[in-house]
Amino acid sequence: MYSEDDVTIDIDEEKQRSDFMSNVMKSELGGQIAGQMFEMGTKQAKEAFSFYGKIDILRPYFDVEPSDVQKRLVTALIPEKLTGTKPIVVSELYGPLMVVLTLIAVMLAGMKATGQTVQEGTLMGTAIGTCFGYWLGASTFFFGLAYFCDTKLSPVEVLSLSGYGLFGTLVCMGLSTLFVTTASNIFFYATWGVFGISSAFRMGYIFLERTAVRKQGLTIASVVAIIHLLFILYLKFVYHKTYEAAAKVTEDIHLAKG
């Protein structure tokens, strides 16, 4: 027979075991949570360092003085002399990026000046897609041609060259937007013939001089110049049709959802 004291002792021992196991489980759970939090913190720290590391990689391409950008914009409109010397091409993307963004703003202003209205961001989205799409797409195509023609230009140099070349496009579209004429497009063709051809000629000349074989250089220079000039004509005469088609598709989607 157990006495009341024995029963009390057993209950106390059982309670102590239960408390001990509970403390052990809490300690293990706390350790697991702390370990998971440490792993998450470590992972986020690594991602942050990786992100800033990528920024540091791109920083040299955007570290440029405004005065240098101004000089390069002017130079982009001045054809290189056919002296046979290799012209200098910069590996810098700040200027080209600003040119593309300004061209987008000019396209928006031009569309609004003709009575187009913004519909759910379609106008802005079309302008951004067109300008950035051409800059990146044309640069990729030009670099592919340069690779097969053994042209000594890096991908960043091609991006920079194409971006600064768009300054001629920007001048043409900006002047035609400011001095729009309803009777004829003579003024536009005049700016296209001056600024468009000069910027296209400079781009083509650089590709020509950086290509070892003269025949291949003439081919890639002609292709680059023609594509550059055709894009200006596209923005002037075809772009608004692209926007209207995109706006119609967006409207049809909203009507279908409604």
PDB file of C-alpha atoms in Angstrom:
ATOM      1  CA  MET A   1       0.000   0.000   0.000  1.00  0.00           C
ATOM      2  CA  TYR A   2       1.203   3.483  -0.843  1.00  0.00           C
ATOM      3  CA  SER A   3       0.944   6.209   1.683  1.00  0.00           C
ATOM      4  CA  GLU A   4      -0.227   9.716   0.887  1.00  0.00           C
ATOM      5  CA  ASP A   5       3.395  10.947   1.103  1.00  0.00           C
ATOM      6  CA  ASP A   6       4.482   8.445  -1.552  1.00  0.00           C
ATOM      7  CA  VAL A   7       1.676   9.538  -3.875  1.00  0.00           C
ATOM      8  CA  THR A   8       2.637  13.174  -3.358  1.00  0.00           C
ATOM      9  CA  ILE A   9       6.280  12.421  -4.160  1.00  0.00           C
ATOM     10  CA  ASP A  10       5.311  10.548  -7.344  1.00  0.00           C
ATOM     11  CA  ILE A  11       3.136  13.440  -8.468  1.00  0.00           C
ATOM     12  CA  ASP A  12       5.944  15.919  -7.822  1.00  0.00           C
ATOM     13  CA  GLU A  13       8.446  13.756  -9.726  1.00  0.00           C
ATOM     14  CA  GLU A  14       6.051  13.400 -12.664  1.00  0.00           C
ATOM     15  CA  LYS A  15       5.471  17.128 -12.681  1.00  0.00           C
ATOM     16  CA  GLN A  16       9.201  17.761 -12.633  1.00  0.00           C
ATOM     17  CA  ARG A  17       9.707  15.369 -15.562  1.00  0.00           C
ATOM     18  CA  SER A  18       6.889  17.051 -17.473  1.00  0.00           C
ATOM     19  CA  ASP A  19       8.353  20.490 -16.809  1.00  0.00           C
ATOM     20  CA  PHE A  20      11.789  19.274 -17.805  1.00  0.00           C
ATOM     21  CA  MET A  21      10.536  17.795 -21.102  1.00  0.00           C
ATOM     22  CA  SER A  22       8.540  20.933 -21.777  1.00  0.00           C
ATOM     23  CA  ASN A  23      11.610  23.088 -21.232  1.00  0.00           C
ATOM     24  CA  VAL A  24      13.673  20.825 -23.486  1.00  0.00           C
ATOM     25  CA  MET A  25      11.075  21.026 -26.267  1.00  0.00           C
ATOM     26  CA  LYS A  26      10.820  24.790 -25.924  1.00  0.00           C
ATOM     27  CA  SER A  27      14.591  25.061 -26.041  1.00  0.00           C
ATOM     28  CA  GLU A  28      14.784  22.890 -29.178  1.00  0.00           C
ATOM     29  CA  LEU A  29      11.936  24.820 -30.829  1.00  0.00           C
ATOM     30  CA  GLY A  30      13.574  28.102 -29.958  1.00  0.00           C
ATOM     31  CA  GLY A  31      16.856  26.840 -31.361  1.00  0.00           C
ATOM     32  CA  GLN A  32      15.173  25.786 -34.604  1.00  0.00           C
ATOM     33  CA  ILE A  33      13.415  29.141 -34.973  1.00  0.00           C
ATOM     34  CA  ALA A  34      16.640  30.993 -34.231  1.00  0.00           C
ATOM     35  CA  GLY A  35      18.484  28.829 -36.769  1.00  0.00           C
ATOM     36  CA  GLN A  36      15.869  29.476 -39.442  1.00  0.00           C
ATOM     37  CA  MET A  37      15.923  33.200 -38.754  1.00  0.00           C
ATOM     38  CA  PHE A  38      19.713  33.173 -38.959  1.00  0.00           C
ATOM     39  CA  GLU A  39      19.597  31.328 -42.285  1.00  0.00           C
ATOM     40  CA  MET A  40      16.998  33.761 -43.666  1.00  0.00           C
ATOM     41  CA  GLY A  41      19.043  36.731 -42.517  1.00  0.00           C
ATOM     42  CA  THR A  42      22.183  35.274 -44.042  1.00  0.00           C
ATOM     43  CA  LYS A  43      20.374  34.624 -47.326  1.00  0.00           C
ATOM     44  CA  GLN A  44      18.983  38.166 -47.464  1.00  0.00           C
ATOM     45  CA  ALA A  45      22.411  39.598 -46.674  1.00  0.00           C
ATOM     46  CA  LYS A  46      23.961  37.569 -49.477  1.00  0.00           C
ATOM     47  CA  GLU A  47      21.258  38.743 -51.898  1.00  0.00           C
ATOM     48  CA  ALA A  48      21.833  42.361 -50.844  1.00  0.00           C
ATOM     49  CA  PHE A  49      25.595  42.052 -51.321  1.00  0.00           C
ATOM     50  CA  SER A  50      25.009  40.377 -54.684  1.00  0.00           C
ATOM     51  CA  PHE A  51      22.640  43.180 -55.756  1.00  0.00           C
ATOM     52  CA  TYR A  52      25.066  45.915 -54.773  1.00  0.00           C
ATOM     53  CA  GLY A  53      27.837  43.955 -56.445  1.00  0.00           C
ATOM     54  CA  LYS A  54      25.886  43.990 -59.701  1.00  0.00           C
ATOM     55  CA  ILE A  55      25.346  47.749 -59.325  1.00  0.00           C
ATOM     56  CA  ASP A  56      29.084  48.196 -58.864  1.00  0.00           C
ATOM     57  CA  ILE A  57      29.626  46.303 -62.110  1.00  0.00           C
ATOM     58  CA  LEU A  58      27.333  48.696 -63.999  1.00  0.00           C
ATOM     59  CA  ARG A  59      28.521  51.852 -62.239  1.00  0.00           C
ATOM     60  CA  PRO A  60      31.517  52.532 -64.543  1.00  0.00           C
ATOM     61  CA  TYR A  61      29.180  52.659 -67.548  1.00  0.00           C
ATOM     62  CA  PHE A  62      27.126  55.463 -65.953  1.00  0.00           C
ATOM     63  CA  ASP A  63      29.934  57.400 -64.282  1.00  0.00           C
ATOM     64  CA  VAL A  64      30.295  60.290 -66.706  1.00  0.00           C
ATOM     65  CA  GLU A  65      30.417  64.075 -66.490  1.00  0.00           C
ATOM     66  CA  PRO A  66      27.517  66.061 -68.028  1.00  0.00           C
ATOM     67  CA  SER A  67      29.982  68.117 -70.062  1.00  0.00           C
ATOM     68  CA  ASP A  68      31.315  64.905 -71.648  1.00  0.00           C
ATOM     69  CA  VAL A  69      27.778  63.844 -72.531  1.00  0.00           C
ATOM     70  CA  GLN A  70      27.140  67.209 -74.223  1.00  0.00           C
ATOM     71  CA  LYS A  71      30.299  66.878 -76.310  1.00  0.00           C
ATOM     72  CA  ARG A  72      29.384  63.336 -77.338  1.00  0.00           C
ATOM     73  CA  LEU A  73      25.881  64.407 -78.349  1.00  0.00           C
ATOM     74  CA  VAL A  74      27.322  67.065 -80.637  1.00  0.00           C
ATOM     75  CA  THR A  75      29.884  64.618 -81.985  1.00  0.00           C
ATOM     76  CA  ALA A  76      27.093  62.133 -82.764  1.00  0.00           C
ATOM     77  CA  LEU A  77      25.821  64.553 -85.412  1.00  0.00           C
ATOM     78  CA  ILE A  78      29.211  65.225 -86.998  1.00  0.00           C
ATOM     79  CA  PRO A  79      30.305  62.607 -89.559  1.00  0.00           C
ATOM     80  CA  GLU A  80      33.840  61.321 -89.109  1.00  0.00           C
ATOM     81  CA  LYS A  81      36.260  62.330 -91.814  1.00  0.00           C
ATOM     82  CA  LEU A  82      37.339  59.566 -94.137  1.00  0.00           C
ATOM     83  CA  THR A  83      40.956  59.658 -93.006  1.00  0.00           C
ATOM     84  CA  GLY A  84      41.391  55.948 -92.522  1.00  0.00           C
ATOM     85  CA  THR A  85      42.004  56.343 -88.775  1.00  0.00           C
ATOM     86  CA  LYS A  86      39.934  54.403 -86.290  1.00  0.00           C
ATOM     87  CA  PRO A  87      37.535  56.748 -84.435  1.00  0.00           C
ATOM     88  CA  ILE A  88      37.204  56.569 -80.669  1.00  0.00           C
ATOM     89  CA  VAL A  89      34.050  54.846 -79.352  1.00  0.00           C
ATOM     90  CA  VAL A  90      33.193  55.239 -75.658  1.00  0.00           C
ATOM     91  CA  SER A  91      31.890  52.470 -73.392  1.00  0.00           C
ATOM     92  CA  GLU A  92      29.284  54.561 -71.618  1.00  0.00           C
ATOM     93  CA  LEU A  93      25.510  54.134 -71.313  1.00  0.00           C
ATOM     94  CA  TYR A  94      24.340  57.183 -69.353  1.00  0.00           C
ATOM     95  CA  GLY A  95      24.107  59.442 -72.397  1.00  0.00           C
ATOM     96  CA  PRO A  96      22.353  56.874 -74.601  1.00  0.00           C
ATOM     97  CA  LEU A  97      19.845  56.110 -71.829  1.00  0.00           C
ATOM     98  CA  MET A  98      19.002  59.807 -71.475  1.00  0.00           C
ATOM     99  CA  VAL A  99      18.605  60.096 -75.252  1.00  0.00           C
ATOM    100  CA  VAL A 100      16.150  57.172 -75.339  1.00  0.00           C
ATOM    101  CA  LEU A 101      14.118  58.532 -72.409  1.00  0.00           C
ATOM    102  CA  THR A 102      13.969  61.977 -74.017  1.00  0.00           C
ATOM    103  CA  LEU A 103      12.905  60.418 -77.311  1.00  0.00           C
ATOM    104  CA  ILE A 104      10.057  58.685 -75.478  1.00  0.00           C
ATOM    105  CA  ALA A 105       8.930  62.030 -74.063  1.00  0.00           C
ATOM    106  CA  VAL A 106       9.081  63.607 -77.532  1.00  0.00           C
ATOM    107  CA  MET A 107       7.007  60.770 -78.986  1.00  0.00           C
ATOM    108  CA  LEU A 108       4.378  61.210 -76.274  1.00  0.00           C
ATOM    109  CA  ALA A 109       4.271  64.951 -76.892  1.00  0.00           C
ATOM    110  CA  GLY A 110       3.957  64.379 -80.629  1.00  0.00           C
ATOM    111  CA  MET A 111       1.090  61.921 -80.230  1.00  0.00           C
ATOM    112  CA  LYS A 112      -0.769  64.223 -77.861  1.00  0.00           C
ATOM    113  CA  ALA A 113      -0.228  67.128 -80.253  1.00  0.00           C
ATOM    114  CA  THR A 114      -2.040  65.144 -82.950  1.00  0.00           C
ATOM    115  CA  GLY A 115      -5.022  64.537 -80.668  1.00  0.00           C
ATOM    116  CA  GLN A 116      -4.198  61.076 -79.312  1.00  0.00           C
ATOM    117  CA  THR A 117      -5.229  60.399 -75.712  1.00  0.00           C
ATOM    118  CA  VAL A 118      -3.706  58.113 -73.112  1.00  0.00           C
ATOM    119  CA  GLN A 119      -5.763  54.940 -72.614  1.00  0.00           C
ATOM    120  CA  GLU A 120      -4.741  52.784 -69.655  1.00  0.00           C
ATOM    121  CA  GLY A 121      -1.094  53.558 -70.250  1.00  0.00           C
ATOM    122  CA  THR A 122      -1.213  52.254 -73.825  1.00  0.00           C
ATOM    123  CA  LEU A 123       0.337  55.405 -75.265  1.00  0.00           C
ATOM    124  CA  MET A 124       3.244  55.449 -72.843  1.00  0.00           C
ATOM    125  CA  GLY A 125       3.732  51.690 -72.987  1.00  0.00           C
ATOM    126  CA  THR A 126       3.856  51.737 -76.782  1.00  0.00           C
ATOM    127  CA  ALA A 127       6.387  54.593 -76.806  1.00  0.00           C
ATOM    128  CA  ILE A 128       8.612  52.880 -74.225  1.00  0.00           C
ATOM    129  CA  GLY A 129       8.409  49.537 -75.997  1.00  0.00           C
ATOM    130  CA  THR A 130       9.174  51.079 -79.388  1.00  0.00           C
ATOM    131  CA  CYS A 131      12.161  53.205 -78.322  1.00  0.00           C
ATOM    132  CA  PHE A 132      13.788  50.756 -75.933  1.00  0.00           C
ATOM    133  CA  GLY A 133      12.922  47.860 -78.223  1.00  0.00           C
ATOM    134  CA  TYR A 134      14.705  49.494 -81.136  1.00  0.00           C
ATOM    135  CA  TRP A 135      17.734  50.526 -79.079  1.00  0.00           C
ATOM    136  CA  LEU A 136      18.270  47.072 -77.572  1.00  0.00           C
ATOM    137  CA  GLY A 137      17.095  45.097 -80.595  1.00  0.00           C
ATOM    138  CA  ALA A 138      19.057  47.078 -83.159  1.00  0.00           C
ATOM    139  CA  SER A 139      22.162  47.019 -80.965  1.00  0.00           C
ATOM    140  CA  THR A 140      21.897  43.233 -80.664  1.00  0.00           C
ATOM    141  CA  PHE A 141      21.493  42.903 -84.420  1.00  0.00           C
ATOM    142  CA  PHE A 142      24.392  45.274 -85.112  1.00  0.00           C
ATOM    143  CA  PHE A 143      26.630  43.382 -82.706  1.00  0.00           C
ATOM    144  CA  GLY A 144      25.693  40.113 -84.399  1.00  0.00           C
ATOM    145  CA  LEU A 145      26.707  41.569 -87.754  1.00  0.00           C
ATOM    146  CA  ALA A 146      29.873  42.952 -86.211  1.00  0.00           C
ATOM    147  CA  TYR A 147      30.735  39.528 -84.803  1.00  0.00           C
ATOM    148  CA  PHE A 148      30.374  37.772 -88.153  1.00  0.00           C
ATOM    149  CA  CYS A 149      32.164  40.566 -90.023  1.00  0.00           C
ATOM    150  CA  ASP A 150      35.036  40.619 -87.522  1.00  0.00           C
ATOM    151  CA  THR A 151      34.306  44.196 -86.462  1.00  0.00           C
ATOM    152  CA  LYS A 152      36.251  45.243 -83.377  1.00  0.00           C
ATOM    153  CA  LEU A 153      33.373  46.560 -81.248  1.00  0.00           C
ATOM    154  CA  SER A 154      32.246  45.294 -77.849  1.00  0.00           C
ATOM    155  CA  PRO A 155      28.543  44.934 -76.933  1.00  0.00           C
ATOM    156  CA  VAL A 156      28.702  48.006 -74.684  1.00  0.00           C
ATOM    157  CA  GLU A 157      30.360  50.044 -77.431  1.00  0.00           C
ATOM    158  CA  VAL A 158      27.608  49.036 -79.875  1.00  0.00           C
ATOM    159  CA  LEU A 159      24.943  49.999 -77.310  1.00  0.00           C
ATOM    160  CA  SER A 160      26.639  53.343 -76.731  1.00  0.00           C
ATOM    161  CA  LEU A 161      27.089  53.998 -80.456  1.00  0.00           C
ATOM    162  CA  SER A 162      23.463  53.133 -81.266  1.00  0.00           C
ATOM    163  CA  GLY A 163      22.181  55.179 -78.334  1.00  0.00           C
ATOM    164  CA  TYR A 164      24.111  58.295 -79.259  1.00  0.00           C
ATOM    165  CA  GLY A 165      23.094  57.748 -82.863  1.00  0.00           C
ATOM    166  CA  LEU A 166      19.474  58.104 -81.734  1.00  0.00           C
ATOM    167  CA  PHE A 167      20.250  61.725 -80.911  1.00  0.00           C
ATOM    168  CA  GLY A 168      19.858  62.431 -84.619  1.00  0.00           C
ATOM    169  CA  THR A 169      16.464  60.724 -84.453  1.00  0.00           C
ATOM    170  CA  LEU A 170      15.591  62.806 -81.404  1.00  0.00           C
ATOM    171  CA  VAL A 171      16.464  66.061 -83.190  1.00  0.00           C
ATOM    172  CA  CYS A 172      14.410  65.113 -86.247  1.00  0.00           C
ATOM    173  CA  MET A 173      11.336  64.117 -84.261  1.00  0.00           C
ATOM    174  CA  GLY A 174      11.664  67.021 -81.840  1.00  0.00           C
ATOM    175  CA  LEU A 175      11.859  69.654 -84.585  1.00  0.00           C
ATOM    176  CA  SER A 176       9.039  68.070 -86.579  1.00  0.00           C
ATOM    177  CA  THR A 177       6.895  68.088 -83.415  1.00  0.00           C
ATOM    178  CA  LEU A 178       7.648  71.740 -82.625  1.00  0.00           C
ATOM    179  CA  PHE A 179       7.276  72.971 -86.201  1.00  0.00           C
ATOM    180  CA  VAL A 180       4.588  70.651 -87.470  1.00  0.00           C
ATOM    181  CA  THR A 181       3.185  71.521 -90.891  1.00  0.00           C
ATOM    182  CA  THR A 182      -0.118  70.258 -92.196  1.00  0.00           C
ATOM    183  CA  ALA A 183       0.505  71.173 -95.829  1.00  0.00           C
ATOM    184  CA  SER A 184       3.600  69.053 -96.430  1.00  0.00           C
ATOM    185  CA  ASN A 185       6.440  67.150 -94.814  1.00  0.00           C
ATOM    186  CA  ILE A 186       9.183  69.152 -96.470  1.00  0.00           C
ATOM    187  CA  PHE A 187      10.507  70.418 -93.141  1.00  0.00           C
ATOM    188  CA  PHE A 188      10.717  66.887 -91.770  1.00  0.00           C
ATOM    189  CA  TYR A 189      12.557  65.602 -94.814  1.00  0.00           C
ATOM    190  CA  ALA A 190      14.964  68.528 -94.491  1.00  0.00           C
ATOM    191  CA  THR A 191      15.792  67.627 -90.889  1.00  0.00           C
ATOM    192  CA  TRP A 192      15.924  63.952 -91.835  1.00  0.00           C
ATOM    193  CA  GLY A 193      18.355  64.747 -94.638  1.00  0.00           C
ATOM    194  CA  VAL A 194      20.607  66.804 -92.360  1.00  0.00           C
ATOM    195  CA  PHE A 195      20.548  65.273 -88.879  1.00  0.00           C
ATOM    196  CA  GLY A 196      19.355  61.790 -89.752  1.00  0.00           C
ATOM    197  CA  ILE A 197      21.825  61.172 -92.546  1.00  0.00           C
ATOM    198  CA  SER A 198      24.725  62.767 -90.673  1.00  0.00           C
ATOM    199  CA  SER A 199      24.194  60.579 -87.584  1.00  0.00           C
ATOM    200  CA  ALA A 200      23.685  57.499 -89.784  1.00  0.00           C
ATOM    201  CA  PHE A 201      26.839  58.286 -91.755  1.00  0.00           C
ATOM    202  CA  ARG A 202      28.894  58.607 -88.572  1.00  0.00           C
ATOM    203  CA  MET A 203      27.594  55.293 -87.199  1.00  0.00           C
ATOM    204  CA  GLY A 204      28.296  53.531 -90.478  1.00  0.00           C
ATOM    205  CA  TYR A 205      31.765  55.043 -90.733  1.00  0.00           C
ATOM    206  CA  ILE A 206      32.726  53.778 -87.284  1.00  0.00           C
ATOM    207  CA  PHE A 207      31.605  50.247 -88.183  1.00  0.00           C
ATOM    208  CA  LEU A 208      33.542  50.560 -91.439  1.00  0.00           C
ATOM    209  CA  GLU A 209      36.766  51.630 -89.762  1.00  0.00           C
ATOM    210  CA  ARG A 210      36.525  48.962 -87.068  1.00  0.00           C
ATOM    211  CA  THR A 211      36.149  46.162 -89.658  1.00  0.00           C
ATOM    212  CA  ALA A 212      39.305  44.479 -90.939  1.00  0.00           C
ATOM    213  CA  VAL A 213      37.987  43.590 -94.405  1.00  0.00           C
ATOM    214  CA  ARG A 214      36.903  46.680 -96.364  1.00  0.00           C
ATOM    215  CA  LYS A 215      34.161  44.918 -98.330  1.00  0.00           C
ATOM    216  CA  GLN A 216      32.557  43.528 -95.189  1.00  0.00           C
ATOM    217  CA  GLY A 217      32.939  46.937 -93.557  1.00  0.00           C
ATOM    218  CA  LEU A 218      31.035  48.616 -96.378  1.00  0.00           C
ATOM    219  CA  THR A 219      28.277  46.027 -96.078  1.00  0.00           C
ATOM    220  CA  ILE A 220      27.774  46.399 -92.326  1.00  0.00           C
ATOM    221  CA  ALA A 221      28.100  50.197 -92.546  1.00  0.00           C
ATOM    222  CA  SER A 222      25.364  50.337 -95.197  1.00  0.00           C
ATOM    223  CA  VAL A 223      23.044  48.070 -93.212  1.00  0.00           C
ATOM    224  CA  VAL A 224      23.514  50.093 -90.008  1.00  0.00           C
ATOM    225  CA  ALA A 225      22.926  53.422 -91.763  1.00  0.00           C
ATOM    226  CA  ILE A 226      19.840  52.198 -93.650  1.00  0.00           C
ATOM    227  CA  ILE A 227      18.219  50.711 -90.528  1.00  0.00           C
ATOM    228  CA  HIS A 228      18.916  53.926 -88.626  1.00  0.00           C
ATOM    229  CA  LEU A 229      17.281  56.075 -91.330  1.00  0.00           C
ATOM    230  CA  LEU A 230      14.319  53.739 -91.753  1.00  0.00           C
ATOM    231  CA  PHE A 231      13.591  53.891 -88.022  1.00  0.00           C
ATOM    232  CA  ILE A 232      13.245  57.674 -88.219  1.00  0.00           C
ATOM    233  CA  LEU A 233      10.765  57.294 -91.080  1.00  0.00           C
ATOM    234  CA  TYR A 234       8.916  54.641 -89.094  1.00  0.00           C
ATOM    235  CA  LEU A 235       8.504  56.951 -86.106  1.00  0.00           C
ATOM    236  CA  LYS A 236       7.213  59.726 -88.330  1.00  0.00           C
ATOM    237  CA  PHE A 237       4.790  57.883 -90.580  1.00  0.00           C
ATOM    238  CA  VAL A 238       4.024  54.426 -89.128  1.00  0.00           C
ATOM    239  CA  TYR A 239       4.335  54.686 -85.342  1.00  0.00           C
ATOM    240  CA  HIS A 240       0.876  56.207 -84.832  1.00  0.00           C
ATOM    241  CA  LYS A 241      -0.642  53.196 -86.612  1.00  0.00           C
ATOM    242  CA  THR A 242       1.176  50.905 -84.176  1.00  0.00           C
ATOM    243  CA  TYR A 243      -0.305  52.835 -81.268  1.00  0.00           C
ATOM    244  CA  GLU A 244      -3.806  52.744 -82.754  1.00  0.00           C
ATOM    245  CA  ALA A 245      -3.550  48.967 -83.195  1.00  0.00           C
ATOM    246  CA  ALA A 246      -2.338  48.522 -79.594  1.00  0.00           C
ATOM    247  CA  ALA A 247      -5.085  50.785 -78.287  1.00  0.00           C
ATOM    248  CA  LYS A 248      -7.716  48.828 -80.230  1.00  0.00           C
ATOM    249  CA  VAL A 249      -6.456  45.520 -78.805  1.00  0.00           C
ATOM    250  CA  THR A 250      -6.566  46.959 -75.283  1.00  0.00           C
ATOM    251  CA  GLU A 251     -10.082  48.256 -75.828  1.00  0.00           C
ATOM    252  CA  ASP A 252     -11.255  44.883 -77.160  1.00  0.00           C
ATOM    253  CA  ILE A 253      -9.796  43.135 -74.106  1.00  0.00           C
ATOM    254  CA  HIS A 254     -11.646  45.498 -71.742  1.00  0.00           C
ATOM    255  CA  LEU A 255     -14.891  45.025 -73.677  1.00  0.00           C
ATOM    256  CA  ALA A 256     -14.487  41.238 -73.511  1.00  0.00           C
ATOM    257  CA  LYS A 257     -13.938  41.374 -69.750  1.00  0.00           C
ATOM    258  CA  GLY A 258     -16.906  43.689 -69.326  1.00  0.00           C
TER     259      GLY A 258
END
